[in-house]
Amino acid sequence: MGLHAIRDKVRAGEPLGLEDGVALYEHPNPLEVGALANEVRERLHGDRTFFNRNLHINATNVCEASCMFCSFARLEEGNPGAYTMTHEQAFAKLRARVEAGDPITEIHIVNGLHPGLPFDYYTELLAGLKRIQPSIHLKAFTAVEIFYFHKKYGMPIAEVLARLHAAGLDSLPGGGAEIFAPRVRKKICDDKCTADEWLEVHRAAHRMGLRSNCTMLYGHIESAEERVDHMLRLRALQDETGGFQTFIPLAFHPDNNALMKLPAPTGVEDLRTYAVARLVLHNIPHIKAYWIMLGVKTAQTALWFGADDLDGTVQEEKIYHMAGAETPQALSPAEIVRVIGNAGRVPVERDTLYNVVAEGEALAPRRPFRRDVRRLEVMP
Ligand code: V47
């Protein structure tokens, strides 16, 4: 399938199929693929580029699963580097932000599958954070964690979600999806929930009115066809429920894990994956360039290859930094605003549900944007 035919489909609003997606991966010119994705990005969002003020809490890295790509997990309490926060330690992280006068709107919580914690550990974690800042949005627990709770505590998925929601859960992050193809899952993450189970958790969350994100871990052993198949399965669930807000392609980081012999994906592969995602996932409103994982410069470039969101200020990221990410642990809102502006886009501070918190003059003080990037002329 040539790019002409795909361009016609995209412009006519026709969904792309598996063959189209693979053709986009195989097309010799990534800039042409990127330009088509940028058309869709600008049709949906113009120049607007979203970010939020958030804090990451990884309450424990003790994890029963042995995913080959993971540098964060430790199999047992007591192993070198293993930790589990007390509630007070987790609460102190939010209190520190509140005392610093930092108006964060979201806490992102992702953990290992800890075999020894009671369900109350999680409900009390959520409830305690809400007591400190009732307005905070808690985006917590990947579908893999929710499925683990369902098995471990013997409750239906809907009941796990309902009890967490009652304690303060507001939405689900998109992690744990990896690659849905059984061939890949069997090799890299055989001992956690299947693709269907991951999708079932998100379906149940959407039915309850909770929104969620979705991800794809790329750049390890998967093929282009398996990447596109993954996107198509997400798109099918989105057709059914409409509950996904954002798709986040996660580039594999090879340090300190069992797949460390593999090279990390190149910048061109990163940008192409953003573009293919924007084109295939026409029904998911946002594509997030997670700067922590991509690096700030590639994330800026991705804003011209389909992405319209940079994630947030973050503070203390562990999963990628233990896997070799060299990005800073946090960007201030003023820095994010400058990063977006210097990429030639317009920053918009959002909350987790994409309500606008601030834009234009109301945003953090900043140096003037270099808005002339589109008008650069070749010097004589
Ligand atoms: O599920 C783990 C990935 C995910 C590595 O929803 C790795 O807004 C690359 O869920 N190299 C967790 N990736 C992160 C996550 C997330 C992140 C940002 C935003 C959102 C959101 C969700 O991190 C895991 C796994 O797919 N991961 N190890 C690694 N070595």
Coordinates of C-alpha atoms and ligand atoms in Angstrom, one line a residue:
M1 CA 0.0 0.0 0.0
G2 CA 1.6 3.3 -1.1
L3 CA 1.6 6.5 0.9
H4 CA -0.8 8.1 -1.7
A5 CA -3.5 5.7 -0.9
I6 CA -2.9 6.0 2.8
R7 CA -3.0 9.8 2.6
D8 CA -6.3 9.6 0.8
K9 CA -7.8 7.3 3.5
V10 CA -6.5 9.6 6.3
R11 CA -7.9 12.7 4.6
A12 CA -11.3 11.0 4.1
G13 CA -11.3 9.9 7.8
E14 CA -11.2 6.2 6.9
P15 CA -9.6 4.0 9.6
L16 CA -6.2 2.5 8.5
G17 CA -5.7 -1.3 8.6
L18 CA -2.9 -3.6 9.5
E19 CA -1.3 -3.4 6.1
D20 CA -1.5 0.4 6.1
G21 CA 0.3 0.6 9.4
V22 CA 3.0 -1.8 8.4
A23 CA 3.5 0.2 5.1
L24 CA 3.9 3.4 7.2
Y25 CA 6.6 1.6 9.2
E26 CA 8.3 0.5 6.0
H27 CA 8.0 3.7 4.0
P28 CA 11.5 4.9 3.1
N29 CA 10.9 8.5 4.1
P30 CA 10.0 9.1 7.8
L31 CA 9.5 12.8 7.1
E32 CA 6.7 12.1 4.8
V33 CA 5.0 9.8 7.3
G34 CA 5.6 12.5 10.0
A35 CA 4.1 15.2 7.8
L36 CA 0.9 13.2 7.4
A37 CA 0.7 12.5 11.1
N38 CA 1.3 16.2 11.7
E39 CA -1.7 17.0 9.5
V40 CA -3.9 14.9 11.8
R41 CA -2.3 16.4 14.9
E42 CA -3.0 19.9 13.7
R43 CA -6.5 19.1 12.6
L44 CA -7.2 17.8 16.1
H45 CA -5.2 20.3 18.2
G46 CA -3.7 23.0 16.0
D47 CA -0.5 24.1 17.7
R48 CA -1.7 23.4 21.2
T49 CA 0.5 21.1 23.3
F50 CA -0.6 19.9 26.7
F51 CA 1.3 19.3 29.9
N52 CA 0.4 19.0 33.6
R53 CA 1.9 19.5 37.0
N54 CA 2.3 16.1 38.5
L55 CA 4.2 13.9 41.0
H56 CA 5.2 10.3 40.5
I57 CA 5.0 7.9 43.5
N58 CA 6.3 4.3 43.0
A59 CA 5.4 3.0 46.4
T60 CA 7.1 -0.3 46.1
N61 CA 9.4 -2.0 43.6
V62 CA 8.9 -5.5 45.1
C63 CA 7.3 -7.5 42.3
E64 CA 6.4 -11.1 41.8
A65 CA 6.6 -10.8 38.0
S66 CA 9.9 -11.1 36.2
C67 CA 9.4 -8.9 33.1
M68 CA 12.7 -9.1 31.1
F69 CA 12.7 -5.4 30.2
C70 CA 12.2 -4.2 33.8
S71 CA 15.1 -2.6 35.7
F72 CA 12.9 -1.3 38.5
A73 CA 11.5 -4.5 40.1
R74 CA 13.1 -6.6 42.9
L75 CA 11.7 -10.1 43.5
E76 CA 11.7 -10.0 47.3
E77 CA 11.7 -7.6 50.2
G78 CA 15.3 -7.6 51.5
N79 CA 16.9 -8.0 48.1
P80 CA 19.5 -5.3 47.3
G81 CA 17.6 -2.2 46.2
A82 CA 14.1 -3.5 47.2
Y83 CA 11.9 -0.9 49.0
T84 CA 8.3 -0.4 50.1
M85 CA 7.3 3.0 51.3
T86 CA 5.3 3.4 54.5
H87 CA 2.2 5.5 54.0
E88 CA 4.0 8.4 55.9
Q89 CA 6.9 8.3 53.4
A90 CA 4.5 8.5 50.5
F91 CA 2.4 11.2 52.1
A92 CA 5.6 13.2 52.8
K93 CA 6.2 13.5 49.1
L94 CA 2.9 15.2 48.5
R95 CA 3.3 17.4 51.7
A96 CA 6.7 18.6 50.4
R97 CA 5.0 19.8 47.2
V98 CA 2.2 21.5 49.1
E99 CA 4.7 23.2 51.4
A100 CA 6.8 24.3 48.5
G101 CA 3.7 26.0 47.1
D102 CA 3.7 23.8 43.9
P103 CA 0.1 23.5 42.7
I104 CA 0.3 20.0 41.3
T105 CA -2.9 18.6 40.0
E106 CA -2.1 14.9 39.7
I107 CA -0.2 12.0 41.3
H108 CA 0.8 9.2 39.1
I109 CA 1.2 5.9 41.1
V110 CA 2.7 2.7 39.6
N111 CA 4.1 -0.1 41.7
G112 CA 5.5 -3.7 41.6
L113 CA 3.2 -6.6 42.3
H114 CA 4.0 -7.0 45.9
P115 CA 3.0 -10.5 47.3
G116 CA 2.9 -9.4 51.0
L117 CA 0.8 -6.3 51.2
P118 CA -2.9 -6.2 52.3
F119 CA -5.5 -4.5 50.0
D120 CA -5.8 -1.8 52.7
Y121 CA -2.3 -0.7 52.0
Y122 CA -3.5 0.7 48.6
T123 CA -6.9 2.1 49.8
E124 CA -5.2 3.9 52.7
L125 CA -2.5 5.2 50.4
L126 CA -5.2 6.8 48.1
A127 CA -7.3 8.0 51.0
G128 CA -4.4 9.5 52.9
L129 CA -3.2 11.4 49.8
K130 CA -6.7 12.8 49.3
R131 CA -6.8 13.9 52.9
I132 CA -3.7 16.0 52.4
Q133 CA -5.0 17.6 49.1
P134 CA -8.6 16.7 48.4
S135 CA -8.5 18.2 44.9
I136 CA -5.6 16.1 43.7
H137 CA -6.3 13.7 40.9
L138 CA -5.0 10.1 41.6
K139 CA -4.1 8.3 38.4
A140 CA -3.0 5.1 40.0
F141 CA -2.3 1.4 39.3
T142 CA -1.8 -0.1 35.9
A143 CA -4.2 -2.7 34.6
V144 CA -1.6 -5.3 35.5
E145 CA -1.8 -4.3 39.2
I146 CA -5.6 -4.2 39.1
F147 CA -5.7 -7.7 37.7
Y148 CA -3.2 -8.8 40.3
F149 CA -5.4 -7.4 43.1
H150 CA -8.4 -9.2 41.5
K151 CA -6.6 -12.6 41.8
K152 CA -4.7 -12.0 45.0
Y153 CA -7.6 -10.6 47.1
G154 CA -10.3 -12.7 45.4
M155 CA -12.5 -9.9 44.3
P156 CA -14.1 -9.3 40.8
I157 CA -12.3 -6.7 38.8
A158 CA -15.3 -4.3 39.1
E159 CA -15.2 -4.6 42.9
V160 CA -11.4 -3.9 43.0
L161 CA -12.0 -0.8 40.9
A162 CA -15.1 0.3 42.9
R163 CA -13.3 0.0 46.3
L164 CA -10.2 1.8 45.0
H165 CA -12.5 4.5 43.5
A166 CA -14.3 4.9 46.8
A167 CA -10.9 5.4 48.4
G168 CA -9.8 8.1 46.0
L169 CA -8.8 6.5 42.6
D170 CA -9.7 8.9 39.7
S171 CA -8.2 7.2 36.6
L172 CA -5.8 4.5 35.5
P173 CA -2.4 5.0 33.9
G174 CA -1.6 3.2 30.7
G175 CA 1.3 1.0 31.7
G176 CA 1.7 -2.8 31.5
A177 CA 0.3 -3.2 28.0
E178 CA 3.8 -3.9 26.6
I179 CA 3.0 -5.7 23.3
F180 CA -0.2 -7.6 23.1
A181 CA 1.0 -10.3 20.6
P182 CA 1.3 -13.7 22.6
R183 CA 4.6 -14.5 20.9
V184 CA 6.2 -11.4 22.4
R185 CA 4.4 -11.6 25.8
K186 CA 5.5 -15.2 26.2
K187 CA 9.2 -14.1 25.8
I188 CA 9.3 -10.8 27.7
C189 CA 6.5 -10.9 30.4
D190 CA 5.1 -14.4 30.6
D191 CA 4.0 -14.2 34.2
K192 CA 1.7 -11.3 34.2
C193 CA -1.8 -10.7 32.8
T194 CA -2.6 -11.5 29.2
A195 CA -3.6 -8.9 26.6
D196 CA -7.2 -9.8 26.9
E197 CA -7.0 -9.4 30.7
W198 CA -5.3 -6.0 30.4
L199 CA -8.1 -4.9 28.0
E200 CA -10.8 -6.3 30.3
V201 CA -9.5 -4.2 33.2
H202 CA -9.7 -1.0 31.0
R203 CA -13.1 -2.0 29.7
A204 CA -14.4 -2.4 33.3
A205 CA -12.9 1.0 34.3
H206 CA -14.4 2.7 31.3
R207 CA -17.8 1.2 32.1
M208 CA -17.6 2.7 35.6
G209 CA -16.9 6.1 34.1
L210 CA -13.2 6.1 34.9
R211 CA -10.9 7.3 32.1
S212 CA -7.6 5.7 31.4
N213 CA -4.5 5.9 29.2
C214 CA -2.8 3.2 27.1
T215 CA 0.8 2.4 26.2
M216 CA 3.0 0.3 24.0
L217 CA 6.5 -0.7 24.9
Y218 CA 8.4 -0.8 21.6
G219 CA 12.0 -1.2 20.4
H220 CA 12.8 -4.7 21.8
I221 CA 11.9 -8.0 20.1
E222 CA 8.6 -7.1 18.4
S223 CA 7.9 -6.7 14.7
A224 CA 6.3 -3.7 12.9
E225 CA 3.2 -6.0 12.4
E226 CA 3.0 -6.7 16.1
R227 CA 3.2 -3.0 16.9
V228 CA 0.4 -2.2 14.5
D229 CA -1.7 -5.1 15.8
H230 CA -1.3 -3.8 19.3
M231 CA -2.5 -0.3 18.2
L232 CA -5.5 -1.9 16.4
R233 CA -6.6 -3.8 19.6
L234 CA -6.5 -0.6 21.6
R235 CA -8.5 1.1 18.8
A236 CA -11.1 -1.6 18.9
L237 CA -11.7 -1.1 22.6
Q238 CA -11.8 2.6 22.2
D239 CA -14.5 2.1 19.5
E240 CA -16.4 0.2 22.1
T241 CA -16.0 2.4 25.2
G242 CA -14.4 5.8 24.3
G243 CA -12.6 5.7 27.6
F244 CA -8.9 6.1 26.5
Q245 CA -7.6 9.7 26.7
T246 CA -4.0 9.3 25.6
F247 CA -1.7 6.8 23.9
I248 CA 1.9 6.8 25.1
P249 CA 4.5 4.9 23.1
L250 CA 7.2 3.9 25.6
A251 CA 10.7 3.4 24.0
F252 CA 12.6 0.5 25.5
H253 CA 15.5 1.4 27.7
P254 CA 18.1 -1.4 27.8
D255 CA 20.2 -0.7 30.9
N256 CA 20.2 -3.0 33.9
N257 CA 17.7 -5.6 32.7
A258 CA 17.6 -9.0 31.1
L259 CA 17.3 -7.5 27.6
M260 CA 20.4 -5.3 28.0
K261 CA 22.1 -6.8 25.0
L262 CA 19.5 -5.2 22.7
P263 CA 20.2 -1.7 21.4
A264 CA 17.8 1.1 22.4
P265 CA 15.5 2.3 19.5
T266 CA 16.9 5.1 17.4
G267 CA 15.5 8.6 17.3
V268 CA 14.1 7.9 13.8
E269 CA 12.3 4.8 15.1
D270 CA 10.9 6.8 18.0
L271 CA 9.6 9.6 15.7
R272 CA 8.1 7.1 13.2
T273 CA 6.3 5.2 16.0
Y274 CA 4.7 8.5 17.1
A275 CA 3.6 9.2 13.6
V276 CA 2.2 5.7 13.0
A277 CA 0.4 5.9 16.3
R278 CA -1.2 9.2 15.4
L279 CA -2.4 7.9 12.1
V280 CA -3.6 4.4 13.2
L281 CA -5.2 5.6 16.5
H282 CA -7.6 8.1 14.9
N283 CA -10.1 7.6 17.8
I284 CA -7.7 8.3 20.7
P285 CA -7.6 12.1 21.2
H286 CA -4.1 12.5 22.5
I287 CA -0.6 11.1 21.8
K288 CA 1.9 11.7 24.6
A289 CA 5.6 12.2 24.1
Y290 CA 6.8 11.2 27.6
W291 CA 9.9 13.4 27.8
I292 CA 11.4 11.4 30.7
M293 CA 11.7 8.4 28.5
L294 CA 12.2 10.0 25.0
G295 CA 14.6 12.7 26.1
V296 CA 13.6 16.4 25.9
K297 CA 14.9 17.0 22.4
T298 CA 13.2 14.0 20.8
A299 CA 10.1 14.8 22.7
Q300 CA 10.2 18.3 21.2
T301 CA 10.6 16.9 17.7
A302 CA 7.8 14.4 18.3
L303 CA 5.5 17.4 18.6
W304 CA 5.8 17.6 14.8
F305 CA 5.3 13.9 14.3
G306 CA 1.9 13.4 15.8
A307 CA 2.3 14.1 19.6
D308 CA 0.4 16.8 21.3
D309 CA 1.2 16.2 25.0
L310 CA 4.5 16.1 26.9
D311 CA 3.2 14.6 30.2
G312 CA 4.1 16.6 33.2
T313 CA 6.7 18.1 35.6
V314 CA 7.0 14.6 37.1
Q315 CA 9.5 14.9 40.1
E316 CA 11.4 11.7 41.0
E317 CA 11.0 9.2 38.3
K318 CA 12.3 5.7 39.0
I319 CA 11.2 3.2 36.3
Y320 CA 13.2 4.8 33.5
H321 CA 16.1 6.1 35.5
M322 CA 16.8 2.6 36.8
A323 CA 16.8 1.5 33.1
G324 CA 19.3 4.1 32.0
A325 CA 17.3 7.2 31.1
E326 CA 19.6 10.3 31.2
T327 CA 16.8 12.9 31.4
P328 CA 16.4 15.1 34.5
Q329 CA 14.1 13.9 37.2
A330 CA 11.9 16.9 36.9
L331 CA 11.2 20.0 34.7
S332 CA 9.7 23.1 36.2
P333 CA 6.5 24.3 34.6
A334 CA 8.5 27.3 33.2
E335 CA 10.9 24.9 31.6
I336 CA 8.2 22.8 30.0
V337 CA 6.5 26.0 28.7
R338 CA 9.8 27.0 27.2
V339 CA 10.5 23.5 25.7
I340 CA 7.1 23.6 24.0
G341 CA 7.4 27.2 22.9
N342 CA 10.9 26.6 21.4
A343 CA 9.5 23.7 19.5
G344 CA 7.2 26.1 17.8
R345 CA 4.1 25.0 19.6
V346 CA 1.7 26.6 22.0
P347 CA 1.8 25.3 25.6
V348 CA -1.4 24.6 27.5
E349 CA -1.5 23.5 31.1
R350 CA -4.1 20.8 31.6
D351 CA -5.5 18.7 34.4
T352 CA -5.5 14.9 34.0
L353 CA -8.9 14.9 32.2
Y354 CA -7.6 17.6 29.7
N355 CA -9.6 20.5 31.2
V356 CA -7.5 23.6 30.7
V357 CA -5.8 24.9 33.9
A358 CA -3.9 27.8 32.3
E359 CA -2.9 29.0 28.8
G360 CA -1.5 32.2 27.2
E361 CA -0.5 34.9 29.7
A362 CA -1.7 32.8 32.7
L363 CA 1.1 30.3 32.2
A364 CA 4.3 30.3 34.3
P365 CA 6.7 33.2 33.5
R366 CA 8.9 32.4 30.7
R367 CA 11.6 33.6 28.3
P368 CA 10.2 34.8 24.9
F369 CA 9.4 31.9 22.6
R370 CA 11.5 31.5 19.5
R371 CA 8.3 31.4 17.3
D372 CA 10.4 32.0 14.2
V373 CA 11.4 28.4 13.8
R374 CA 9.0 27.9 11.0
R375 CA 10.3 30.8 9.1
L376 CA 14.0 29.9 9.1
E377 CA 15.5 30.8 5.8
V378 CA 18.7 29.5 4.3
M379 CA 21.3 32.2 4.8
P380 CA 23.1 33.4 1.7
Ligands
V47_1 O1 4.4 -0.8 32.1 C1 9.3 -0.6 32.2 C2 7.5 0.5 31.0 C3 5.6 1.2 32.1 C4 11.0 -0.2 31.0 O2 -0.5 6.7 31.8 C5 9.9 0.4 30.4 O3 0.2 8.7 31.7 C6 11.1 1.2 28.7 O4 2.8 3.2 33.1 N1 12.2 0.6 29.1 C7 5.2 2.0 33.4 N2 9.9 1.1 29.3 C8 5.1 3.5 33.0 C9 3.7 3.9 32.8 C10 3.4 5.3 32.4 C11 4.4 6.2 32.1 C12 4.1 7.5 31.8 C13 2.8 7.9 31.6 C14 1.8 7.0 31.9 C15 0.4 7.5 31.8 C16 2.1 5.7 32.2 O5 7.0 1.4 31.9 C17 5.6 -0.3 32.2 C18 6.5 -0.7 31.1 O6 5.8 -0.8 29.9 N3 8.9 0.1 31.3 N4 10.7 -0.9 32.1 C19 12.2 -0.1 30.2 N5 13.4 -0.7 30.6

